[in-house]
Coordinates of C-alpha atoms and ligand atoms in Angstrom, one line a residue:
X191 CA 0.2 0.0 0.2
X192 CA 1.5 3.0 -0.9
X193 CA 0.9 5.8 1.9
X194 CA -0.4 9.4 0.6
X195 CA 2.9 12.0 -0.1
X196 CA 0.7 14.5 2.6
X197 CA 0.8 12.4 5.2
X198 CA 4.5 11.0 4.2
X199 CA 5.3 14.8 4.8
X200 CA 3.4 15.5 8.1
X201 CA 5.0 11.9 9.4
X202 CA 8.4 13.3 8.6
X203 CA 8.5 16.9 9.5
X204 CA 6.9 15.7 12.9
X205 CA 9.9 13.0 13.2
X206 CA 12.3 15.8 12.5
X207 CA 11.2 18.8 14.1
X208 CA 9.5 17.6 17.0
X209 CA 11.3 14.4 17.8
X210 CA 15.1 14.5 17.4
X211 CA 14.8 18.5 16.7
X212 CA 17.1 18.4 13.8
X213 CA 19.3 22.2 14.4
X214 CA 20.7 23.9 12.1
X215 CA 24.3 22.8 10.9
X216 CA 23.7 19.7 12.4
X217 CA 24.5 15.9 11.0
X218 CA 21.6 13.9 11.3
X219 CA 22.6 10.2 12.0
X220 CA 19.7 8.0 10.2
X221 CA 19.4 4.5 11.1
X222 CA 16.5 2.7 9.1
X223 CA 15.1 -0.1 7.4
X224 CA 14.6 -1.1 3.5
X225 CA 11.1 -1.2 4.5
X226 CA 10.6 2.3 4.8
X227 CA 12.3 3.7 1.8
X228 CA 9.6 6.0 1.4
X229 CA 9.5 7.6 4.9
X230 CA 13.4 7.9 5.0
X231 CA 13.2 9.9 2.0
X232 CA 11.1 12.3 3.0
X233 CA 12.6 12.1 6.5
X234 CA 15.8 13.2 4.7
X235 CA 14.1 15.9 3.0
X236 CA 12.8 17.1 6.1
X237 CA 15.6 17.3 7.5
X238 CA 17.6 19.5 5.0
X239 CA 14.9 21.6 5.2
X240 CA 15.0 22.1 9.0
X241 CA 18.5 22.9 8.5
X242 CA 21.0 19.5 8.3
X243 CA 24.4 20.2 7.1
X244 CA 24.3 16.5 6.4
X245 CA 22.1 13.2 6.8
X246 CA 23.8 10.1 6.8
X247 CA 21.6 7.2 6.1
X248 CA 22.5 3.7 7.5
X249 CA 19.6 1.3 5.6
X250 CA 19.1 -2.2 7.8
X251 CA 17.3 -5.4 6.4
X252 CA 16.1 -7.7 9.3
X253 CA 16.0 -10.6 7.1
X254 CA 19.9 -10.4 6.2
X255 CA 20.4 -10.2 9.8
X256 CA 19.0 -13.3 10.4
X257 CA 21.0 -15.0 7.9
X258 CA 24.1 -13.4 9.7
X259 CA 22.8 -14.5 13.0
X260 CA 22.4 -17.9 11.4
X261 CA 25.3 -18.6 9.5
X262 CA 28.3 -16.8 10.9
X263 CA 30.1 -18.4 13.9
X264 CA 30.2 -16.4 17.0
X265 CA 33.6 -15.1 16.9
X266 CA 32.9 -13.2 13.7
X267 CA 29.5 -12.1 15.6
X268 CA 31.2 -11.1 18.3
X269 CA 33.7 -8.8 16.4
X270 CA 32.6 -5.5 16.0
X271 CA 35.4 -3.7 14.0
X272 CA 36.4 -0.2 15.2
X273 CA 35.5 1.7 11.5
X274 CA 31.6 0.8 12.2
X275 CA 32.0 1.9 15.7
X276 CA 33.5 5.4 14.7
X277 CA 31.3 5.7 11.7
X278 CA 28.8 7.1 14.2
X279 CA 31.1 7.8 17.1
X280 CA 32.8 10.6 15.2
X281 CA 30.6 12.7 14.4
X282 CA 29.0 12.7 18.1
X283 CA 32.3 13.7 19.4
X284 CA 32.3 16.7 17.8
X285 CA 29.3 17.5 19.3
X286 CA 27.0 18.4 16.2
X287 CA 25.4 15.4 15.9
X288 CA 21.8 13.9 16.4
X289 CA 20.2 10.2 16.0
X290 CA 17.0 9.0 14.3
X291 CA 15.9 5.5 14.2
X292 CA 13.2 4.2 11.8
X293 CA 12.0 1.2 13.4
X294 CA 10.4 -1.5 11.2
X295 CA 10.7 -4.5 13.0
X296 CA 9.6 -8.2 12.2
X297 CA 8.2 -9.6 15.2
X298 CA 10.1 -12.7 16.3
X299 CA 12.6 -12.6 13.1
X300 CA 15.1 -14.6 15.2
X301 CA 12.9 -16.9 16.8
X302 CA 15.1 -20.2 14.7
X303 CA 18.7 -18.7 15.8
X304 CA 20.0 -20.8 18.3
X305 CA 19.5 -18.5 22.0
X306 CA 22.6 -19.1 23.2
X307 CA 24.6 -18.0 20.1
X308 CA 22.7 -14.9 19.8
X309 CA 22.5 -14.1 23.5
X310 CA 26.6 -14.5 23.8
X311 CA 26.9 -12.6 20.4
X312 CA 24.3 -9.1 20.9
X313 CA 26.6 -9.1 24.5
X314 CA 29.8 -8.3 23.0
X315 CA 28.0 -6.2 20.3
X316 CA 26.4 -4.3 23.4
X317 CA 29.7 -3.9 25.2
X318 CA 31.3 -2.8 21.9
X319 CA 28.9 -0.1 21.6
X320 CA 29.1 1.0 25.1
X321 CA 30.9 4.6 24.1
X322 CA 28.2 5.3 21.2
X323 CA 25.4 4.3 23.6
X324 CA 26.3 6.5 26.2
X325 CA 25.6 9.3 24.1
X326 CA 21.9 8.6 24.1
X327 CA 21.3 7.2 27.5
X328 CA 22.8 10.4 29.0
X329 CA 21.2 13.0 27.0
X330 CA 24.3 14.2 25.4
X331 CA 22.4 14.6 21.8
X332 CA 19.2 14.8 20.4
X333 CA 17.7 11.3 19.5
X334 CA 14.3 9.8 18.8
X335 CA 12.9 6.6 17.5
X336 CA 9.9 6.0 15.2
X337 CA 8.2 3.4 13.5
X338 CA 7.1 2.2 9.7
X339 CA 5.0 -0.8 8.8
X340 CA 6.2 -3.5 7.0
X341 CA 4.4 -6.3 5.4
X342 CA 5.5 -9.6 7.6
X343 CA 4.3 -6.9 10.9
X344 CA 1.4 -6.0 9.8
X345 CA 0.4 -9.4 9.2
X346 CA 1.4 -10.4 12.6
X347 CA -0.6 -7.8 14.0
X348 CA -3.7 -8.5 11.7
X349 CA -4.0 -12.3 11.1
X350 CA -7.0 -12.1 9.6
X351 CA -6.6 -9.7 7.3
X352 CA -5.1 -9.7 3.7
X353 CA -1.6 -8.3 3.2
X354 CA -2.8 -5.0 1.9
X355 CA -5.2 -4.5 4.2
X356 CA -3.1 -5.5 7.5
X357 CA -0.8 -2.8 6.0
X358 CA -2.7 -0.2 5.9
X359 CA -4.4 -0.8 9.3
X360 CA -0.6 -0.7 10.4
X361 CA -0.3 2.7 9.3
X362 CA -3.9 3.8 10.1
X363 CA -2.8 2.6 13.9
X364 CA 0.9 3.8 13.9
X365 CA -0.3 7.5 12.5
X366 CA -3.1 7.4 15.1
X367 CA -0.5 6.8 17.8
X368 CA 1.6 9.3 16.5
X369 CA -1.2 12.0 16.6
X370 CA -1.5 12.6 12.5
X371 CA -4.2 13.0 10.8
X372 CA -5.2 14.4 7.0
X373 CA -6.6 17.5 8.4
X374 CA -4.9 18.4 12.0
X375 CA -1.6 20.2 12.6
X376 CA 0.5 17.5 14.5
X377 CA 3.3 19.6 15.6
X378 CA 0.4 21.5 17.5
X379 CA -1.3 18.5 19.2
X380 CA 2.0 17.2 20.2
X381 CA 2.8 20.5 22.0
X382 CA -0.5 20.0 23.6
X383 CA 0.6 16.7 24.4
X384 CA 3.8 17.4 25.7
X385 CA 2.4 20.1 27.7
X386 CA -0.2 16.9 29.9
X387 CA 2.8 14.8 30.3
X388 CA 4.9 18.0 32.1
X389 CA 1.9 18.5 34.3
X390 CA 1.8 15.2 35.2
X391 CA 5.5 14.7 36.1
X392 CA 5.7 17.9 37.9
X393 CA 2.9 16.1 40.1
X394 CA 5.1 13.4 40.9
X395 CA 8.1 15.0 41.5
X396 CA 6.0 17.7 44.0
X397 CA 5.0 14.5 46.0
X398 CA 8.6 13.5 46.7
X399 CA 7.7 9.8 46.8
X400 CA 10.1 7.7 48.5
X401 CA 8.4 4.4 47.3
X402 CA 5.6 3.1 45.4
X403 CA 3.5 -0.1 45.5
X404 CA 1.4 -2.1 42.7
X405 CA -0.9 -4.2 43.0
X406 CA -3.4 -6.0 40.4
X407 CA -6.0 -9.1 40.0
X408 CA -2.8 -10.7 37.9
X409 CA -1.6 -11.4 41.2
X410 CA 1.5 -8.4 40.8
X411 CA 2.3 -7.6 44.1
X412 CA 5.6 -5.2 43.7
X413 CA 7.1 -2.4 45.7
X414 CA 9.8 0.0 44.2
X415 CA 11.7 2.6 46.4
X416 CA 12.4 5.8 44.6
X417 CA 16.1 7.1 45.2
X418 CA 16.1 10.3 47.4
X419 CA 16.9 12.4 44.4
X420 CA 15.0 10.4 41.8
X421 CA 13.6 12.4 39.2
X422 CA 10.2 11.9 37.0
X423 CA 10.8 12.8 33.6
X424 CA 7.9 12.0 30.3
X425 CA 7.1 13.8 27.0
X426 CA 10.0 15.7 26.0
X427 CA 13.5 15.8 27.1
X428 CA 16.4 18.5 27.0
X429 CA 20.0 17.7 26.0
X430 CA 23.5 18.4 28.6
X431 CA 23.3 21.6 26.1
X432 CA 20.0 22.5 26.1
X433 CA 18.1 21.3 22.9
X434 CA 14.3 20.3 23.4
X435 CA 13.4 16.7 22.0
X436 CA 11.2 13.5 21.9
X437 CA 13.0 10.4 22.4
X438 CA 10.3 8.1 21.3
X439 CA 7.4 8.8 19.4
X440 CA 4.9 8.1 20.2
X441 CA 5.5 8.2 24.3
X442 CA 2.4 8.4 26.9
X443 CA 5.1 7.4 30.0
X444 CA 6.0 9.2 33.0
X445 CA 9.0 7.5 34.6
X446 CA 11.8 7.6 37.0
X447 CA 14.8 5.1 38.4
X448 CA 14.3 2.4 40.9
X449 CA 16.5 2.4 44.0
X450 CA 19.0 -0.5 42.5
X451 CA 18.5 -2.5 45.9
X452 CA 15.0 -1.7 46.7
X453 CA 12.4 -3.8 44.7
X454 CA 10.7 -6.5 46.0
X455 CA 7.6 -8.8 45.4
X456 CA 6.3 -10.2 42.1
X457 CA 5.4 -9.0 38.9
X458 CA 3.6 -10.6 36.4
X459 CA 3.8 -9.2 32.5
X460 CA 0.5 -8.3 30.5
X461 CA 2.0 -8.5 27.2
X462 CA 4.5 -10.4 25.2
X463 CA 8.0 -9.0 24.6
X464 CA 9.9 -9.1 21.7
X465 CA 13.4 -9.4 22.4
X466 CA 16.3 -9.5 20.1
X467 CA 13.6 -11.3 17.7
X468 CA 12.4 -13.4 20.5
X469 CA 8.6 -13.2 21.4
X470 CA 8.8 -14.3 25.2
X471 CA 5.5 -14.5 26.5
X472 CA 3.6 -15.2 29.8
X473 CA 6.4 -14.3 32.2
X474 CA 7.4 -13.0 35.5
X475 CA 9.9 -12.4 38.2
X476 CA 10.3 -12.1 41.4
X477 CA 12.7 -9.6 43.2
X478 CA 14.2 -9.5 46.2
X479 CA 16.3 -6.4 47.2
X480 CA 16.2 -5.1 43.9
X481 CA 17.4 -8.6 42.4
X482 CA 16.0 -10.9 40.2
X483 CA 15.6 -14.1 42.4
X484 CA 13.4 -16.2 40.6
X485 CA 11.5 -16.1 36.9
X486 CA 9.9 -18.0 34.3
X487 CA 7.9 -17.9 31.0
X488 CA 5.5 -20.1 29.0
X489 CA 7.0 -19.0 25.8
X490 CA 10.5 -18.2 25.0
X491 CA 11.9 -18.8 28.4
X492 CA 15.7 -19.1 27.1
X493 CA 15.5 -15.9 25.5
X494 CA 14.1 -14.3 29.3
X495 CA 16.9 -16.8 30.7
X496 CA 19.5 -14.8 28.3
X497 CA 17.9 -11.3 28.9
X498 CA 18.0 -11.8 33.4
X499 CA 21.6 -13.2 33.0
X500 CA 22.9 -10.8 30.0
X501 CA 25.4 -9.2 32.0
X502 CA 25.8 -8.2 36.3
X503 CA 23.0 -5.3 35.6
X504 CA 20.4 -7.3 33.8
X505 CA 19.1 -8.7 36.9
X506 CA 18.1 -5.0 38.5
X507 CA 15.8 -2.5 37.1
X508 CA 16.7 0.4 35.2
X509 CA 12.7 2.1 35.0
X510 CA 9.9 2.1 36.1
X511 CA 7.2 3.7 34.1
X512 CA 3.5 4.9 34.6
X513 CA 1.2 4.8 31.3
X514 CA -2.8 5.2 31.9
X515 CA -4.4 2.2 31.1
X516 CA -7.0 5.0 29.1
X517 CA -3.9 6.1 26.6
X518 CA -5.0 6.5 23.1
X519 CA -2.6 3.2 22.2
X520 CA -3.9 1.2 25.3
X521 CA -7.7 2.0 24.3
X522 CA -7.1 1.2 20.1
X523 CA -6.6 -2.5 21.8
X524 CA -4.2 -3.5 19.5
X525 CA -1.3 -4.9 20.4
X526 CA 1.8 -4.0 18.2
X527 CA 4.1 -6.7 19.3
X528 CA 6.9 -3.7 19.4
X529 CA 7.9 -2.0 22.6
X530 CA 7.8 1.8 21.3
X531 CA 4.1 1.3 21.0
X532 CA 3.2 -1.2 23.7
X533 CA 5.0 0.1 26.2
X534 CA 3.0 3.1 25.9
X535 CA 0.1 1.3 26.2
X536 CA 0.7 -0.4 29.6
X537 CA 3.2 0.7 32.7
X538 CA 6.6 -1.1 32.5
X539 CA 9.9 -1.8 33.7
X540 CA 12.8 -2.3 32.6
X541 CA 15.6 -4.6 33.2
X542 CA 19.4 -3.1 32.9
X543 CA 20.2 0.3 32.9
X544 CA 18.9 3.3 34.3
X545 CA 19.2 6.4 32.2
X546 CA 21.4 8.9 34.2
X547 CA 18.8 12.2 33.8
X548 CA 16.5 10.2 36.1
X549 CA 18.7 11.3 39.3
X550 CA 19.8 15.2 40.4
X551 CA 23.0 15.6 38.4
X552 CA 23.4 11.9 37.2
X553 CA 24.2 13.0 33.5
X554 CA 27.4 14.4 35.3
X555 CA 28.6 11.6 37.1
X556 CA 31.1 9.1 36.3
X557 CA 29.5 5.1 36.8
X558 CA 31.8 4.7 39.8
X559 CA 29.6 7.8 41.4
X560 CA 26.0 6.4 39.9
X561 CA 26.4 3.1 41.3
X562 CA 27.1 4.8 44.6
X563 CA 24.0 6.8 44.0
X564 CA 22.3 3.1 43.9
X565 CA 21.9 3.6 39.9
X566 CA 22.0 0.6 38.0
X567 CA 24.1 -0.1 35.2
X568 CA 24.2 -2.4 32.5
X569 CA 24.9 -2.9 28.8
X570 CA 21.2 -3.8 28.3
X571 CA 18.1 -1.7 28.7
X572 CA 15.1 -4.2 28.1
X573 CA 11.7 -2.4 28.5
X574 CA 8.8 -5.1 29.5
X575 CA 4.8 -4.8 30.0
X576 CA 3.2 -5.1 33.2
X577 CA 0.2 -2.5 33.1
X578 CA -3.7 -3.5 33.2
X579 CA -7.1 -2.0 33.3
X580 CA -7.2 -2.7 37.3
X581 CA -3.9 -1.4 38.2
X582 CA -4.0 0.0 41.5
X583 CA -0.4 2.2 42.6
X584 CA -0.1 3.7 46.0
X585 CA 2.9 6.0 46.7
X586 CA 4.7 6.6 50.1
X587 CA 6.3 10.1 50.7
X588 CA 9.4 10.7 52.6
X589 CA 7.5 11.0 55.9
X590 CA 5.7 7.5 55.1
X591 CA 2.4 9.3 54.3
X592 CA 0.1 7.3 51.7
X593 CA -0.6 9.0 48.5
X594 CA -3.1 7.5 45.8
X595 CA -1.4 7.6 42.3
X596 CA -3.4 5.1 39.9
X597 CA -6.6 3.4 40.4
X598 CA -8.4 1.1 38.1
X599 CA -5.4 1.2 35.5
X600 CA -5.7 5.4 35.6
X601 CA -3.8 8.4 37.6
X602 CA -6.2 9.3 40.1
X603 CA -5.0 13.1 38.9
Ligands
ZN942 ZN1 9.6 3.3 29.2
ZN943 ZN1 12.7 2.0 28.7

């Protein structure tokens, strides 16, 4: 299905100006997919119109990646040549780069690849990319992610439809989540949405919460402590040099970091998780003093194991995010099988690295200082969804006072 030109231009403009917010004279690093060629071209044009000095386009192909992971031996997969890292790092080091990803993943694409090999390869690659990823994790540059459909993905989301209908439906769902239609001004819609998120963020920060208690009918019963100088964030963010950008689009979440050693209880996931091309489903974790001490999954348990055992920090949490059950993505009742969307339809947690900006002064701290503040460090960060229509969240402030945050899946304020 060909999406009409006007909509594509609108989408590209939202991604370039609201998302990554390309500044005059910047280099845009655009990581994209061969399944998203029309959107990629529209984004390149929009970026130049916004004043980009140059746009570096890196096309990926999920099927080719699958062949790499299937046929290359582990040693080859684990080897990341320095030139590949430098091809992006060079632009970031000179301080004028920004980065956009157009995601068009096929859910479960690597399901037939040997799990142990895949896990080890991903671990080595993440370690090699550590310096590169630090630029986005600490908001040293503007970065954003948007999505474009592909036929395989669309057929998994809408299995009863023929390919053309499925792709068309997935486009509609993505555009709806992105607050874009034929008639509206999506930039104004995003400004308004960012304001709503900022108000909620302010309320949560004013509460000075020390602890959150989550319960629902799925038997989730989890308490999460928040560091004393923890910061709630959501919607748009600022780089360390003060440029505003929207890191994930769409976004509906308000999030902070858990105190690394302050998570206790059991949480049941409420949606499947596409982890490195493996679709993990029906899974749960039990935490003690922050650490995953027990877990299980009915589908792809081996992939879950490789996530938990990824590195020293992957068995601790790095993010707790609140998303109302009545958000547009949630109300669409579509299971996207893609974290960019599903995490914005549901309260979620992330195993692995915490965002340094979620603690006062964090983006200026060394790894040692972050660790001393109870901030989880890891080479990975993987969100999983646990929100439900009956989610109840009670907060406790510094004086132990009880504050209602969520009732029946939604913010009480
Ligand atoms: Zn999140
Ligand atoms: Zn996350």
